[in-house]
Short mmCIF file of C-alpha atoms in Angstrom, two decimals:
data_model
loop_
_atom_site.label_atom_id
_atom_site.label_comp_id
_atom_site.label_asym_id
_atom_site.label_seq_id
_atom_site.Cartn_x
_atom_site.Cartn_y
_atom_site.Cartn_z
CA UNK A 1013 106.74 23.54 44.18
CA UNK A 1014 104.96 22.26 48.07
CA UNK A 1015 106.00 19.00 49.72
CA UNK A 1016 103.68 16.29 50.98
CA UNK A 1017 102.95 15.66 54.58
CA UNK A 1018 104.62 12.19 53.43
CA UNK A 1019 107.60 13.44 52.07
CA UNK A 1020 108.13 15.55 54.96
CA UNK A 1021 108.02 12.43 57.10
CA UNK A 1022 109.95 10.76 55.08
CA UNK A 1023 112.82 13.32 54.96
CA UNK A 1024 112.44 13.61 58.96
CA UNK A 1025 112.69 9.88 59.38
CA UNK A 1026 115.99 10.01 57.12
CA UNK A 1027 117.11 12.79 59.26
CA UNK A 1028 116.44 11.46 63.05
CA UNK A 1029 115.87 7.74 62.90
CA UNK A 1030 119.56 7.36 63.20
CA UNK A 1031 119.83 9.33 66.24
CA UNK A 1032 116.79 8.19 67.36
CA UNK A 1033 118.10 4.64 67.75
CA UNK A 1034 121.09 5.33 69.35
CA UNK A 1035 118.71 8.10 72.13
CA UNK A 1036 116.04 4.80 72.37
CA UNK A 1037 118.87 2.30 72.84
CA UNK A 1038 119.86 4.31 76.39
CA UNK A 1039 116.27 4.02 77.85
CA UNK A 1040 114.70 0.61 76.33
CA UNK A 1041 115.41 -2.89 76.00
CA UNK A 1042 117.47 -3.28 72.39
CA UNK A 1043 115.17 -5.75 71.25
CA UNK A 1044 112.15 -2.57 71.07
CA UNK A 1045 114.02 0.13 69.66
CA UNK A 1046 112.58 -0.29 66.01
CA UNK A 1047 108.87 -0.62 67.77
CA UNK A 1048 109.93 2.78 69.56
CA UNK A 1049 110.81 3.63 66.43
CA UNK A 1050 107.69 3.45 64.82
CA UNK A 1051 105.25 4.15 67.84
CA UNK A 1052 107.43 8.03 67.88
CA UNK A 1053 107.05 8.64 64.38
CA UNK A 1054 102.88 7.38 64.44
CA UNK A 1055 103.07 9.68 66.69
CA UNK A 1056 104.74 12.35 64.44
CA UNK A 1057 102.07 11.56 61.99
CA UNK A 1058 99.51 12.11 64.20
CA UNK A 1059 100.82 15.20 65.73
CA UNK A 1060 101.83 16.99 62.37
CA UNK A 1061 100.12 19.92 62.72
CA UNK A 1062 100.83 20.82 65.24
CA UNK A 1063 104.32 21.25 64.82
CA UNK A 1064 105.66 24.42 64.23
CA UNK A 1065 108.38 24.73 61.64
CA UNK A 1066 109.69 27.99 63.24
CA UNK A 1067 111.07 25.86 66.03
CA UNK A 1068 113.74 22.81 66.08
CA UNK A 1069 112.50 20.05 64.37
CA UNK A 1070 114.66 17.10 66.52
CA UNK A 1071 113.80 18.94 69.66
CA UNK A 1072 109.91 17.90 68.52
CA UNK A 1073 110.87 14.51 67.15
CA UNK A 1074 113.51 13.45 70.61
CA UNK A 1075 110.78 15.10 72.29
CA UNK A 1076 108.18 12.73 71.64
CA UNK A 1077 110.97 9.82 71.64
CA UNK A 1078 111.51 10.38 75.46
CA UNK A 1079 107.79 10.55 76.19
CA UNK A 1080 107.30 6.96 74.20
CA UNK A 1081 110.10 5.56 75.83
CA UNK A 1082 109.44 6.32 79.47
CA UNK A 1083 105.45 5.46 78.54
CA UNK A 1084 107.03 1.62 77.23
CA UNK A 1085 109.57 1.74 80.52
CA UNK A 1086 105.85 2.58 82.62
CA UNK A 1087 103.80 -0.28 81.82
CA UNK A 1088 106.62 -3.10 80.83
CA UNK A 1089 106.79 -5.08 83.62
CA UNK A 1090 110.03 -6.71 84.73
CA UNK A 1091 110.78 -10.42 84.51
CA UNK A 1092 109.66 -12.33 87.32
CA UNK A 1093 110.11 -15.72 88.47
CA UNK A 1094 107.96 -17.43 91.47
CA UNK A 1095 109.47 -18.32 94.10
CA UNK A 1096 108.99 -22.02 94.26
CA UNK A 1097 110.46 -22.12 90.62
CA UNK A 1098 113.78 -20.70 92.56
CA UNK A 1099 114.32 -23.42 95.05
CA UNK A 1100 116.74 -22.99 97.91
CA UNK A 1101 120.24 -21.47 97.48
CA UNK A 1102 122.56 -23.69 97.85
CA UNK A 1103 123.55 -24.24 101.75
CA UNK A 1104 127.25 -24.34 102.79
CA UNK A 1105 127.54 -25.98 106.14
CA UNK A 1106 131.08 -25.10 107.45
CA UNK A 1107 132.54 -28.38 109.04
CA UNK A 1108 131.73 -28.66 113.15
CA UNK A 1109 134.96 -29.00 114.07
CA UNK A 1110 135.75 -25.79 112.21
CA UNK A 1111 132.47 -23.99 114.13
CA UNK A 1112 133.26 -25.06 117.31
CA UNK A 1113 137.19 -24.02 116.97
CA UNK A 1114 135.53 -20.42 116.20
CA UNK A 1115 133.39 -20.12 119.01
CA UNK A 1116 136.44 -21.62 121.15
CA UNK A 1117 138.21 -18.44 119.85
CA UNK A 1118 135.21 -16.08 120.65
CA UNK A 1119 135.04 -17.48 124.26
CA UNK A 1120 138.53 -16.85 125.11
CA UNK A 1121 138.70 -14.03 123.44
CA UNK A 1122 135.75 -12.22 125.68
CA UNK A 1123 137.59 -13.33 129.00
CA UNK A 1124 140.32 -11.18 128.39
CA UNK A 1125 138.43 -8.65 128.03
CA UNK A 1126 137.78 -6.18 131.20
CA UNK A 1127 134.52 -7.39 132.52
CA UNK A 1128 132.58 -3.97 132.11
CA UNK A 1129 133.08 -3.98 128.20
CA UNK A 1130 132.32 -7.44 128.08
CA UNK A 1131 129.15 -7.37 129.81
CA UNK A 1132 127.75 -4.87 127.53
CA UNK A 1133 128.92 -6.72 124.42
CA UNK A 1134 127.33 -9.91 126.28
CA UNK A 1135 123.93 -8.15 126.55
CA UNK A 1136 124.30 -6.35 122.74
CA UNK A 1137 124.55 -9.34 121.40
CA UNK A 1138 124.08 -12.50 122.96
CA UNK A 1139 121.02 -10.66 125.52
CA UNK A 1140 119.91 -8.60 122.29
CA UNK A 1141 119.05 -5.61 124.15
CA UNK A 1142 119.87 -2.15 122.99
CA UNK A 1143 122.39 0.43 124.43
CA UNK A 1144 119.15 2.12 126.00
CA UNK A 1145 118.16 -1.01 128.16
CA UNK A 1146 121.73 -2.08 129.06
CA UNK A 1147 122.11 1.34 130.40
CA UNK A 1148 118.94 1.14 132.06
CA UNK A 1149 120.02 -2.57 133.61
CA UNK A 1150 123.52 -1.75 134.54
CA UNK A 1151 122.18 1.73 135.80
CA UNK A 1152 124.99 3.61 134.37
CA UNK A 1153 125.11 6.09 132.08
CA UNK A 1154 124.28 5.81 128.28
CA UNK A 1155 127.44 6.89 126.92
CA UNK A 1156 129.42 4.95 129.67
CA UNK A 1157 127.63 1.85 127.55
CA UNK A 1158 128.57 3.30 124.35
CA UNK A 1159 131.87 3.73 125.18
CA UNK A 1160 132.30 0.72 126.84
CA UNK A 1161 131.08 -1.12 123.77
CA UNK A 1162 133.01 0.29 121.61
CA UNK A 1163 136.22 -0.21 123.15
CA UNK A 1164 135.56 -3.98 123.90
CA UNK A 1165 134.53 -4.49 120.32
CA UNK A 1166 137.82 -2.76 119.51
CA UNK A 1167 140.14 -4.80 121.95
CA UNK A 1168 137.77 -7.80 121.27
CA UNK A 1169 138.53 -7.58 117.46
CA UNK A 1170 142.47 -7.24 118.28
CA UNK A 1171 141.96 -10.91 120.50
CA UNK A 1172 140.47 -12.28 117.81
CA UNK A 1173 143.26 -11.01 115.09
CA UNK A 1174 145.76 -12.24 117.54
CA UNK A 1175 143.93 -15.84 118.06
CA UNK A 1176 143.22 -16.37 114.70
#
């Protein structure tokens, strides 16, 4: 007795649907898994004439499921919220006294640096110059500017930690 296409699809569903659910959960949101299973089995039904019974049925089912999951993810739009509805992030303003104290600590630490290191750091961070521009302005090699900046930042960090 030969099995009908409908019976074969029912058997395929009973055999592969539980594993297919687990597989699809890795790709699509949980609320879409059952819909994806229906889509997969509808595709299986439509392409049943192309199935080669000498090959793995599971591989065929999961290949179709994988393609449908990717299609689903491609057309799914990510949830977005209009910017005017989001509002501004909360501003955490520091007390003026803390800002002034930090500025004072930084000024004292910079003053304690050797002139060449302080000059390189000030030009980089306060004048917003690149290391190449600093080298050109000071008429020193680029490597010298890099060394002065690096040494100055290390020393500045140590000085700030000591002033804290």
